[in-house]
Amino acid sequence: MTVFAVIVLTAAAFAFIAYPFFKQRGYSAVSTGDQKSRELLSRRDTTYSMLKELEFDYQSGILTEEDYRDLEARYKRKAISILKDADDLEKGSEAEEGIEAEIRRLRRTGTKQAGDEVEQAVAKLRRVGKNQAGDQVEEAVSKLRQTRGKFCPQCGTAAKADDRFCASCGAKLR
Amino acid sequence: MADIGYIALLLALVASLYSATAFVFGKRRNIPALVDSARNGVVAVCGLVSIAVLALLYAILTHDFQIEYVASYTARDMSLTYLLSAIWAGNDGSLLFWAWLLALFGMIVVLQRRDVGRELVPYASTIVMVTEVFFLFLLLSVANPFHKLSFLPADGRGLNPLLENPGMLFHPPNLLGGYVGFTIPFAFAMSALLTRRLGDEWIVSIRRWTLVSWLLLSIGNIIGAWWAYVELGWGGYWAWDPVENASLLPWLTGTAFLHSIMMQRRRGILKKWNMVLVIITFSLSIFGTFLTRSGILSSVHTFADTTLGPFFLVFIGVTLFSSLGLLYYRSELLNSEAEMESLVSRESTFLMNNLFLVGAAFAVFLGEIFPLISEAVRGVKITVGAPFYNQVNGPIFLAIIFLAGVCALIGWRRSSVSNLMRNFLWPLAIALVIGSALIILGVRQPYAVFAFTVCAFVLTTILYEWFRGTRARRRMRGDNYLKAFFGLLGANRPRYGGYTVHIGLVLIAIGVIGSSFYNVEKEATLLPGESMSIKNYTLTYENKDTFQTETRQVDSATLSVFNGGKLLGKIVPSKYYSVSYEQSVTEVAIRSTPAEDLYAILIGWDDAGATSFKILVNPLVSWIWIGGIVLVLGGLIAFWPERRKLPVEIRVEARETVGSVSNKKSGNGINKVRSSSEARRG
Amino acid sequence: MVRKMLGAVFVLLALLATPASAASPLTNVSQQLICQCGCNMTVANCTHQDCMSAPAMRTLIQQKLDQGLSEEQVVQYFVTEYGEQVLASPPKKGLNLVAWILPFAVIIAGAIIVYLALKKWVFQGRTSQVEVKTEAEEDDEKYRLRLEQELKQFGERGYR
């Protein structure tokens, strides 16, 4: 009885822990979320809370009018600069997305000379690309240069030369 | 069953080792399947340790005395509730309970749906699992609750009769829960250091974990004090016993931490300090478990077992060394981005509060280790007992309470001096009036008068602040006072929950001051029919009863209590001899009113019928318990989650107004860059 | 502010010097001595049923008091008999002063550090206030409106 229970327990625990390896798709795991925008959001909320609190403290008499006006103006300026940063970030990522799409398109069309072509196009894009997006593009480009492999015809993700299937979408590679 | 329990612990050890490593590899190499599997591992550990707990419970409930633990802490005649509490009655069981709570908290961490701090979970879980490994290792080696005896005893030893009190059901699990809980903030802090995500994120993720641990620790300590008061029979509630001190230490640093994370949130200051505090608090929690469980110090709490000591010391040493090392290594990322407007602001009071809380913790710690220092330096053994702690900590605690009042009157960020004067005027005046009234009423000890005045001041400031808040709200929204008041509480729960906690603390302080400065005690030996008087009470000894219950031989004495000729009632202090435990226990009788407690102890009797009593009058003790309830309520208000629609609201609002900052689309844009580059690397 | 705090601490320290008590001489003395049964409690508080030490010590204290010794003399008698460890708290002299003074010294040192840090931060606050950028006025107006609107929507949430 005990032996049986122990075997069942062990098997169940093992199966449960190993299950994610056999699952086809949809890992719940860590999403890489956008840290910068999250941080901005959090800072925005903190500043808003402060503004609210200032108003309330003023209303209930903890702050004098003079202090309140002064602090309010200060935190409003701060909030506005956060809003601006957020907008800049958004513009940046839009531009970036455009670049990404272009790269993917180029990769899909290209076969043998794809590498060079992409390289050229990317170089051009980089010149045009907005400042904020620059770093990301730079990074992507340096990765592209390192691998020099082939690209998936389906989704445009790069693959190593000896890969047989796409690591991203699973399509068969030529 | 016991074997299954042991094997479950063994499997849990393997699983937690696996999880700890799989999280790290999964995260570093970016293998989602591995991270997912590690996460399942945490859940599995919780399940397995739960099975072990159930196995032990089963053994306890079925009186399987073959198992040493069951034989040592339970007996056939115990009631169901005390049988359940036997889980934490002994050393091994309470370590198992610790491990189980930690596994449970770890599981909640990985399963929690969170908007912030998701990135921190893998490494944080690794830290939790490493801690779990340590406790599982202890359980499997030196503190095995499933250890079997070579013979089968007919009955167990049962529960120590001193522990037979409702306190037994609540004091240990709350305290242990508090100790265990502080692992989670620590784990997130370490994860933030490891991943270099040192912004708001980790602080936001752990605020409520810290709060709940703090709350459990508070509840545990208050119940412990109450238990000592009603059961131990010396008329006090806090003896500054080393184990009590050990639970006070993380409470003090944890309280400091709760306040200083607010500073980091609002101001971006104290980043390193918060790290230090969380490391210290976690280490002190382990230290507390260690002191309770190691048996190096003798006290009511200890269970003799000396083999555990070295393991705990090594664990604490490794924790301190590696976490402080990591903090040093990352210290340049933790520079404060501080800007302040004024020296006179609520922020300053928070900093001072941190200073005093940590100072108090330091004083307690120093008292704890000073005998060792003295012996090493002078070669003279000394004792550091209650008088030392009372005299050193008294003023520090009073200063902390004073600050709780001041902070309610000073605005965040800035207060101009003239406004400050205006704010202080009324509370100060009221406090001085109360102080003078006390002197007129006959409270003459300078320290007590001063302390009561401070308490009155703090109470008025907080109530005044509430009143002004309610008034402002009423003015702003046109509600009636009642609605405005509850609206106020609901609108900013952390703030007003905090104030409620402060009120609870002040009530406790009033009780402590009253009962330590104005307690009166008297011993008397009476024959039946004789009377004694203490303060304004007259007690008449009526008769003594001796009777036998199933497990006890009880002697009880009945006293009639008169106040100025008026019969107030009867109190029956007693003494019993526990047959199974072969120990006699005093059962005190307490007549409690808001103003004072009449506390009667039966000391002994002789054959001629002369019976000795010790009678105490402890003023204001019930305020401590009322204050405790208020404190817990306040903690719950602060802890209570805001409405769950919140995150959605933010996102919608964000998309509409701030633009697509948190919008899925733009997020994905960056994601794709990252994932495609990573796919290539792999 | 900080100075006020320090002042308060000193006042409290001064008060410390006079711990008055209304209890009987027996209680006073027995609260200063530690029970020798290993319970770590004062003679006044030990309630261990099998404690052989506390009742005997109490009787002895009463005896000595009846002999006309003052409270201090009785305490002194116990110190010579049992050694310093019979005292519930270390006497305020010699190395023991470290234990009595160090906590307050640490707090005062901490207060100085806090004061300096605050000063630094206030200074930082003043200088950074100037740096807040004020380019593009008409742009600002747009943001200001948006801020007002968002603040209204933000409701009364506190810090999460």
mmCIF file of C-alpha atoms in Angstrom, chain B residues 172-469:
data_model
loop_
_atom_site.group_PDB
_atom_site.id
_atom_site.type_symbol
_atom_site.label_atom_id
_atom_site.label_comp_id
_atom_site.label_asym_id
_atom_site.label_seq_id
_atom_site.Cartn_x
_atom_site.Cartn_y
_atom_site.Cartn_z
ATOM 1 C CA PRO B 172 2.367 30.049 17.212
ATOM 2 C CA PRO B 173 0.846 29.903 13.723
ATOM 3 C CA ASN B 174 0.501 33.668 13.501
ATOM 4 C CA LEU B 175 4.017 34.257 14.662
ATOM 5 C CA LEU B 176 5.449 31.607 12.380
ATOM 6 C CA GLY B 177 3.342 32.974 9.539
ATOM 7 C CA GLY B 178 4.882 36.372 10.133
ATOM 8 C CA TYR B 179 8.385 34.952 10.162
ATOM 9 C CA VAL B 180 7.769 32.977 6.988
ATOM 10 C CA GLY B 181 6.025 35.884 5.283
ATOM 11 C CA PHE B 182 9.093 38.100 5.375
ATOM 12 C CA THR B 183 10.788 35.616 3.072
ATOM 13 C CA ILE B 184 8.719 36.932 0.173
ATOM 14 C CA PRO B 185 9.790 40.602 0.381
ATOM 15 C CA PHE B 186 13.343 39.410 0.821
ATOM 16 C CA ALA B 187 13.060 37.150 -2.225
ATOM 17 C CA PHE B 188 11.699 39.960 -4.384
ATOM 18 C CA ALA B 189 14.390 42.331 -3.191
ATOM 19 C CA MET B 190 17.094 39.833 -4.092
ATOM 20 C CA SER B 191 15.442 39.196 -7.424
ATOM 21 C CA ALA B 192 15.410 42.930 -8.114
ATOM 22 C CA LEU B 193 19.113 43.074 -7.349
ATOM 23 C CA LEU B 194 19.879 40.050 -9.505
ATOM 24 C CA THR B 195 17.872 41.234 -12.489
ATOM 25 C CA ARG B 196 18.930 44.869 -12.029
ATOM 26 C CA ARG B 197 15.278 45.894 -12.080
ATOM 27 C CA LEU B 198 15.595 48.279 -9.225
ATOM 28 C CA GLY B 199 12.736 50.663 -9.908
ATOM 29 C CA ASP B 200 9.362 50.784 -8.223
ATOM 30 C CA GLU B 201 8.462 47.325 -9.400
ATOM 31 C CA TRP B 202 9.697 45.206 -6.528
ATOM 32 C CA ILE B 203 8.381 47.594 -3.937
ATOM 33 C CA VAL B 204 4.940 47.608 -5.492
ATOM 34 C CA SER B 205 4.943 43.800 -5.640
ATOM 35 C CA ILE B 206 5.744 43.323 -1.977
ATOM 36 C CA ARG B 207 3.883 46.059 -0.154
ATOM 37 C CA ARG B 208 1.005 43.811 0.727
ATOM 38 C CA TRP B 209 3.203 40.807 1.429
ATOM 39 C CA THR B 210 5.131 42.902 3.922
ATOM 40 C CA LEU B 211 1.914 44.184 5.409
ATOM 41 C CA VAL B 212 0.458 40.728 5.858
ATOM 42 C CA SER B 213 3.656 39.411 7.447
ATOM 43 C CA TRP B 214 3.778 42.404 9.733
ATOM 44 C CA LEU B 215 0.143 41.868 10.636
ATOM 45 C CA LEU B 216 0.644 38.193 11.411
ATOM 46 C CA LEU B 217 3.651 39.027 13.548
ATOM 47 C CA SER B 218 1.659 41.694 15.401
ATOM 48 C CA ILE B 219 -1.272 39.374 15.998
ATOM 49 C CA GLY B 220 1.096 36.652 17.147
ATOM 50 C CA ASN B 221 2.810 38.940 19.617
ATOM 51 C CA ILE B 222 -0.372 40.440 21.004
ATOM 52 C CA ILE B 223 -1.929 37.022 21.505
ATOM 53 C CA GLY B 224 1.341 35.868 23.057
ATOM 54 C CA ALA B 225 1.247 38.771 25.514
ATOM 55 C CA TRP B 226 -2.373 38.040 26.383
ATOM 56 C CA TRP B 227 -1.591 34.368 26.823
ATOM 57 C CA ALA B 228 1.317 35.110 29.142
ATOM 58 C CA TYR B 229 -0.905 37.442 31.122
ATOM 59 C CA VAL B 230 -3.747 35.006 31.693
ATOM 60 C CA GLU B 231 -1.742 31.812 31.912
ATOM 61 C CA LEU B 232 1.716 32.320 33.327
ATOM 62 C CA GLY B 233 0.420 33.998 36.438
ATOM 63 C CA TRP B 234 2.922 36.665 37.302
ATOM 64 C CA GLY B 235 0.665 39.534 36.427
ATOM 65 C CA GLY B 236 2.607 40.766 33.434
ATOM 66 C CA TYR B 237 2.348 40.331 29.715
ATOM 67 C CA TRP B 238 5.833 40.949 28.435
ATOM 68 C CA ALA B 239 8.906 39.606 30.224
ATOM 69 C CA TRP B 240 11.613 40.605 27.739
ATOM 70 C CA ASP B 241 12.420 36.952 27.506
ATOM 71 C CA PRO B 242 14.945 36.234 24.727
ATOM 72 C CA VAL B 243 12.351 34.528 22.580
ATOM 73 C CA GLU B 244 9.913 37.389 22.943
ATOM 74 C CA ASN B 245 12.702 39.731 21.991
ATOM 75 C CA ALA B 246 13.455 37.598 18.984
ATOM 76 C CA SER B 247 9.934 38.116 17.708
ATOM 77 C CA LEU B 248 10.025 41.809 18.521
ATOM 78 C CA LEU B 249 13.179 42.365 16.466
ATOM 79 C CA PRO B 250 11.768 41.544 13.014
ATOM 80 C CA TRP B 251 8.595 43.346 14.021
ATOM 81 C CA LEU B 252 10.567 46.527 14.667
ATOM 82 C CA THR B 253 12.665 46.353 11.516
ATOM 83 C CA GLY B 254 9.626 45.237 9.516
ATOM 84 C CA THR B 255 7.704 48.268 10.746
ATOM 85 C CA ALA B 256 10.623 50.460 9.729
ATOM 86 C CA PHE B 257 10.647 48.763 6.327
ATOM 87 C CA LEU B 258 6.913 49.339 5.820
ATOM 88 C CA HIS B 259 7.455 53.041 6.380
ATOM 89 C CA SER B 260 10.620 53.449 4.393
ATOM 90 C CA ILE B 261 9.303 51.739 1.265
ATOM 91 C CA MET B 262 6.762 54.544 1.138
ATOM 92 C CA MET B 263 9.685 56.942 0.969
ATOM 93 C CA GLN B 264 11.226 55.084 -1.938
ATOM 94 C CA ARG B 265 7.900 54.994 -3.728
ATOM 95 C CA ARG B 266 7.266 58.681 -3.372
ATOM 96 C CA ARG B 267 10.715 60.114 -3.423
ATOM 97 C CA GLY B 268 13.133 57.611 -4.833
ATOM 98 C CA ILE B 269 15.233 57.847 -1.692
ATOM 99 C CA LEU B 270 16.427 55.191 0.768
ATOM 100 C CA LYS B 271 16.925 52.575 -1.927
ATOM 101 C CA LYS B 272 19.940 50.980 -0.307
ATOM 102 C CA TRP B 273 18.483 51.407 3.134
ATOM 103 C CA ASN B 274 15.361 49.481 2.110
ATOM 104 C CA MET B 275 17.503 46.654 0.826
ATOM 105 C CA VAL B 276 19.430 46.563 4.079
ATOM 106 C CA LEU B 277 16.206 46.609 6.078
ATOM 107 C CA VAL B 278 14.630 43.759 4.175
ATOM 108 C CA ILE B 279 17.791 41.686 4.474
ATOM 109 C CA ILE B 280 17.955 42.356 8.214
ATOM 110 C CA THR B 281 14.284 41.622 8.696
ATOM 111 C CA PHE B 282 14.518 38.301 6.907
ATOM 112 C CA SER B 283 17.655 37.332 8.813
ATOM 113 C CA LEU B 284 15.993 38.273 12.088
ATOM 114 C CA SER B 285 12.983 36.166 11.175
ATOM 115 C CA ILE B 286 15.225 33.170 10.666
ATOM 116 C CA PHE B 287 17.064 34.134 13.837
ATOM 117 C CA GLY B 288 13.725 34.204 15.665
ATOM 118 C CA THR B 289 12.844 30.747 14.420
ATOM 119 C CA PHE B 290 16.308 29.651 15.412
ATOM 120 C CA LEU B 291 16.099 31.030 18.951
ATOM 121 C CA THR B 292 12.699 29.484 19.499
ATOM 122 C CA ARG B 293 13.740 26.178 18.102
ATOM 123 C CA SER B 294 17.397 25.768 18.894
ATOM 124 C CA GLY B 295 17.192 25.503 22.652
ATOM 125 C CA ILE B 296 20.302 27.587 23.223
ATOM 126 C CA LEU B 297 18.361 29.817 25.552
ATOM 127 C CA SER B 298 16.067 28.560 28.219
ATOM 128 C CA SER B 299 12.630 30.050 28.446
ATOM 129 C CA VAL B 300 8.993 29.066 28.391
ATOM 130 C CA HIS B 301 9.175 28.840 24.643
ATOM 131 C CA THR B 302 12.026 26.493 24.213
ATOM 132 C CA PHE B 303 12.066 22.852 23.404
ATOM 133 C CA ALA B 304 15.349 21.227 24.175
ATOM 134 C CA ASP B 305 17.098 20.361 20.960
ATOM 135 C CA THR B 306 20.581 21.574 20.402
ATOM 136 C CA THR B 307 21.455 19.879 17.137
ATOM 137 C CA LEU B 308 19.699 22.527 15.061
ATOM 138 C CA GLY B 309 21.787 25.480 16.166
ATOM 139 C CA PRO B 310 24.786 25.188 13.839
ATOM 140 C CA PHE B 311 22.582 24.678 10.771
ATOM 141 C CA PHE B 312 20.646 27.839 11.458
ATOM 142 C CA LEU B 313 23.767 29.843 12.152
ATOM 143 C CA VAL B 314 25.329 28.711 8.898
ATOM 144 C CA PHE B 315 22.146 29.521 6.987
ATOM 145 C CA ILE B 316 21.885 32.993 8.518
ATOM 146 C CA GLY B 317 25.574 33.574 7.875
ATOM 147 C CA VAL B 318 25.333 32.571 4.233
ATOM 148 C CA THR B 319 22.181 34.657 3.760
ATOM 149 C CA LEU B 320 23.701 37.769 5.270
ATOM 150 C CA PHE B 321 27.010 37.390 3.494
ATOM 151 C CA SER B 322 25.604 36.726 0.036
ATOM 152 C CA SER B 323 22.764 39.239 0.136
ATOM 153 C CA LEU B 324 24.859 42.064 1.535
ATOM 154 C CA GLY B 325 27.571 41.150 -0.957
ATOM 155 C CA LEU B 326 25.096 41.335 -3.802
ATOM 156 C CA LEU B 327 23.845 44.660 -2.495
ATOM 157 C CA TYR B 328 27.395 46.013 -2.418
ATOM 158 C CA TYR B 329 27.983 44.708 -5.926
ATOM 159 C CA ARG B 330 24.916 46.530 -7.231
ATOM 160 C CA SER B 331 25.202 49.566 -5.046
ATOM 161 C CA GLU B 332 25.961 52.015 -7.827
ATOM 162 C CA LEU B 333 22.578 51.223 -9.374
ATOM 163 C CA LEU B 334 20.848 52.258 -6.194
ATOM 164 C CA ASN B 335 21.757 55.897 -5.910
ATOM 165 C CA SER B 336 18.865 57.991 -4.758
ATOM 166 C CA GLU B 337 17.308 60.321 -7.266
ATOM 167 C CA ALA B 338 16.183 62.373 -4.369
ATOM 168 C CA GLU B 339 14.890 65.807 -4.379
ATOM 169 C CA MET B 340 13.166 67.311 -1.418
ATOM 170 C CA GLU B 341 11.579 70.656 -0.931
ATOM 171 C CA SER B 342 11.997 71.191 2.742
ATOM 172 C CA LEU B 343 13.570 69.933 5.921
ATOM 173 C CA VAL B 344 10.278 70.226 7.721
ATOM 174 C CA SER B 345 8.025 67.699 6.065
ATOM 175 C CA ARG B 346 6.345 64.427 6.735
ATOM 176 C CA GLU B 347 9.254 62.759 5.001
ATOM 177 C CA SER B 348 11.551 63.889 7.788
ATOM 178 C CA THR B 349 9.275 62.348 10.390
ATOM 179 C CA PHE B 350 9.381 59.095 8.454
ATOM 180 C CA LEU B 351 13.149 59.156 8.456
ATOM 181 C CA MET B 352 13.207 59.794 12.182
ATOM 182 C CA ASN B 353 10.700 57.014 12.726
ATOM 183 C CA ASN B 354 12.989 54.655 10.829
ATOM 184 C CA LEU B 355 15.886 55.763 12.937
ATOM 185 C CA PHE B 356 14.083 55.174 16.225
ATOM 186 C CA LEU B 357 12.620 51.838 15.185
ATOM 187 C CA VAL B 358 15.968 50.535 14.099
ATOM 188 C CA GLY B 359 17.513 52.083 17.202
ATOM 189 C CA ALA B 360 15.031 50.213 19.379
ATOM 190 C CA ALA B 361 15.790 47.000 17.519
ATOM 191 C CA PHE B 362 19.478 47.654 18.062
ATOM 192 C CA ALA B 363 18.943 48.212 21.795
ATOM 193 C CA VAL B 364 17.034 44.940 22.102
ATOM 194 C CA PHE B 365 19.662 43.087 20.111
ATOM 195 C CA LEU B 366 22.447 44.606 22.178
ATOM 196 C CA GLY B 367 20.705 43.541 25.379
ATOM 197 C CA GLU B 368 20.394 40.084 23.959
ATOM 198 C CA ILE B 369 24.063 39.659 23.172
ATOM 199 C CA PHE B 370 25.565 41.830 25.908
ATOM 200 C CA PRO B 371 26.011 38.983 28.397
ATOM 201 C CA LEU B 372 28.243 37.289 25.835
ATOM 202 C CA ILE B 373 30.230 40.493 25.318
ATOM 203 C CA SER B 374 30.641 41.018 29.029
ATOM 204 C CA GLU B 375 31.807 37.491 29.560
ATOM 205 C CA ALA B 376 34.277 37.740 26.711
ATOM 206 C CA VAL B 377 35.711 41.101 27.748
ATOM 207 C CA ARG B 378 35.528 41.139 31.523
ATOM 208 C CA GLY B 379 35.046 37.486 32.233
ATOM 209 C CA VAL B 380 32.077 38.413 34.398
ATOM 210 C CA LYS B 381 28.699 36.845 33.806
ATOM 211 C CA ILE B 382 25.895 39.343 33.887
ATOM 212 C CA THR B 383 22.200 39.255 33.202
ATOM 213 C CA VAL B 384 20.318 41.676 31.029
ATOM 214 C CA GLY B 385 16.719 41.557 32.090
ATOM 215 C CA ALA B 386 13.477 43.462 32.057
ATOM 216 C CA PRO B 387 14.662 46.635 33.883
ATOM 217 C CA PHE B 388 17.318 47.257 31.244
ATOM 218 C CA TYR B 389 14.908 46.883 28.343
ATOM 219 C CA ASN B 390 12.230 48.972 30.006
ATOM 220 C CA GLN B 391 14.565 51.839 30.769
ATOM 221 C CA VAL B 392 16.353 51.871 27.435
ATOM 222 C CA ASN B 393 13.406 51.175 25.170
ATOM 223 C CA GLY B 394 10.829 53.159 27.110
ATOM 224 C CA PRO B 395 12.017 56.551 25.880
ATOM 225 C CA ILE B 396 12.683 55.266 22.368
ATOM 226 C CA PHE B 397 9.191 53.844 22.050
ATOM 227 C CA LEU B 398 7.739 57.027 23.431
ATOM 228 C CA ALA B 399 9.633 58.998 20.807
ATOM 229 C CA ILE B 400 8.248 56.689 18.104
ATOM 230 C CA ILE B 401 4.725 57.243 19.342
ATOM 231 C CA PHE B 402 5.304 60.970 19.494
ATOM 232 C CA LEU B 403 6.391 60.895 15.847
ATOM 233 C CA ALA B 404 3.197 59.067 14.915
ATOM 234 C CA GLY B 405 1.371 62.131 16.152
ATOM 235 C CA VAL B 406 3.646 64.672 14.542
ATOM 236 C CA CYS B 407 3.486 63.048 11.137
ATOM 237 C CA ALA B 408 -0.272 63.450 10.993
ATOM 238 C CA LEU B 409 0.088 67.192 11.281
ATOM 239 C CA ILE B 410 2.905 67.799 8.875
ATOM 240 C CA GLY B 411 2.114 67.712 5.208
ATOM 241 C CA TRP B 412 4.066 65.650 2.775
ATOM 242 C CA ARG B 413 6.828 67.540 1.103
ATOM 243 C CA ARG B 414 6.618 70.774 3.047
ATOM 244 C CA SER B 415 5.195 72.611 5.942
ATOM 245 C CA SER B 416 5.750 76.249 6.614
ATOM 246 C CA VAL B 417 6.450 76.999 10.215
ATOM 247 C CA SER B 418 3.483 79.287 10.781
ATOM 248 C CA ASN B 419 1.106 76.676 9.455
ATOM 249 C CA LEU B 420 2.767 74.077 11.611
ATOM 250 C CA MET B 421 2.138 76.199 14.666
ATOM 251 C CA ARG B 422 -1.506 76.537 13.725
ATOM 252 C CA ASN B 423 -1.807 72.786 13.192
ATOM 253 C CA PHE B 424 -0.162 71.953 16.474
ATOM 254 C CA LEU B 425 -2.087 74.475 18.524
ATOM 255 C CA TRP B 426 -5.255 72.519 19.229
ATOM 256 C CA PRO B 427 -3.823 69.040 19.783
ATOM 257 C CA LEU B 428 -1.093 70.462 21.959
ATOM 258 C CA ALA B 429 -3.565 72.469 24.003
ATOM 259 C CA ILE B 430 -5.845 69.476 24.472
ATOM 260 C CA ALA B 431 -2.905 67.274 25.429
ATOM 261 C CA LEU B 432 -1.704 69.813 27.987
ATOM 262 C CA VAL B 433 -5.200 70.073 29.448
ATOM 263 C CA ILE B 434 -5.352 66.299 29.770
ATOM 264 C CA GLY B 435 -1.880 66.260 31.284
ATOM 265 C CA SER B 436 -2.809 68.860 33.898
ATOM 266 C CA ALA B 437 -6.046 67.047 34.616
ATOM 267 C CA LEU B 438 -4.041 63.908 35.288
ATOM 268 C CA ILE B 439 -1.814 65.747 37.742
ATOM 269 C CA ILE B 440 -4.867 67.138 39.514
ATOM 270 C CA LEU B 441 -6.380 63.664 39.629
ATOM 271 C CA GLY B 442 -3.310 62.398 41.404
ATOM 272 C CA VAL B 443 -1.023 61.032 38.725
ATOM 273 C CA ARG B 444 2.230 62.353 40.074
ATOM 274 C CA GLN B 445 5.098 60.378 38.578
ATOM 275 C CA PRO B 446 6.768 62.696 36.101
ATOM 276 C CA TYR B 447 7.512 60.014 33.564
ATOM 277 C CA ALA B 448 3.954 58.716 33.599
ATOM 278 C CA VAL B 449 2.462 62.185 33.316
ATOM 279 C CA PHE B 450 4.779 63.003 30.456
ATOM 280 C CA ALA B 451 4.061 59.717 28.667
ATOM 281 C CA PHE B 452 0.299 60.038 29.081
ATOM 282 C CA THR B 453 0.460 63.573 27.769
ATOM 283 C CA VAL B 454 2.343 62.400 24.710
ATOM 284 C CA CYS B 455 -0.272 59.688 24.135
ATOM 285 C CA ALA B 456 -3.066 62.214 24.499
ATOM 286 C CA PHE B 457 -1.309 64.473 22.041
ATOM 287 C CA VAL B 458 -0.940 61.730 19.457
ATOM 288 C CA LEU B 459 -4.519 60.597 19.843
ATOM 289 C CA THR B 460 -5.814 64.120 19.389
ATOM 290 C CA THR B 461 -3.639 64.803 16.374
ATOM 291 C CA ILE B 462 -4.887 61.708 14.606
ATOM 292 C CA LEU B 463 -8.516 62.365 15.461
ATOM 293 C CA TYR B 464 -8.053 66.009 14.519
ATOM 294 C CA GLU B 465 -6.597 64.976 11.180
ATOM 295 C CA TRP B 466 -9.539 62.654 10.612
ATOM 296 C CA PHE B 467 -11.926 65.383 11.521
ATOM 297 C CA ARG B 468 -10.321 67.844 9.144
ATOM 298 C CA GLY B 469 -10.234 65.260 6.380
#
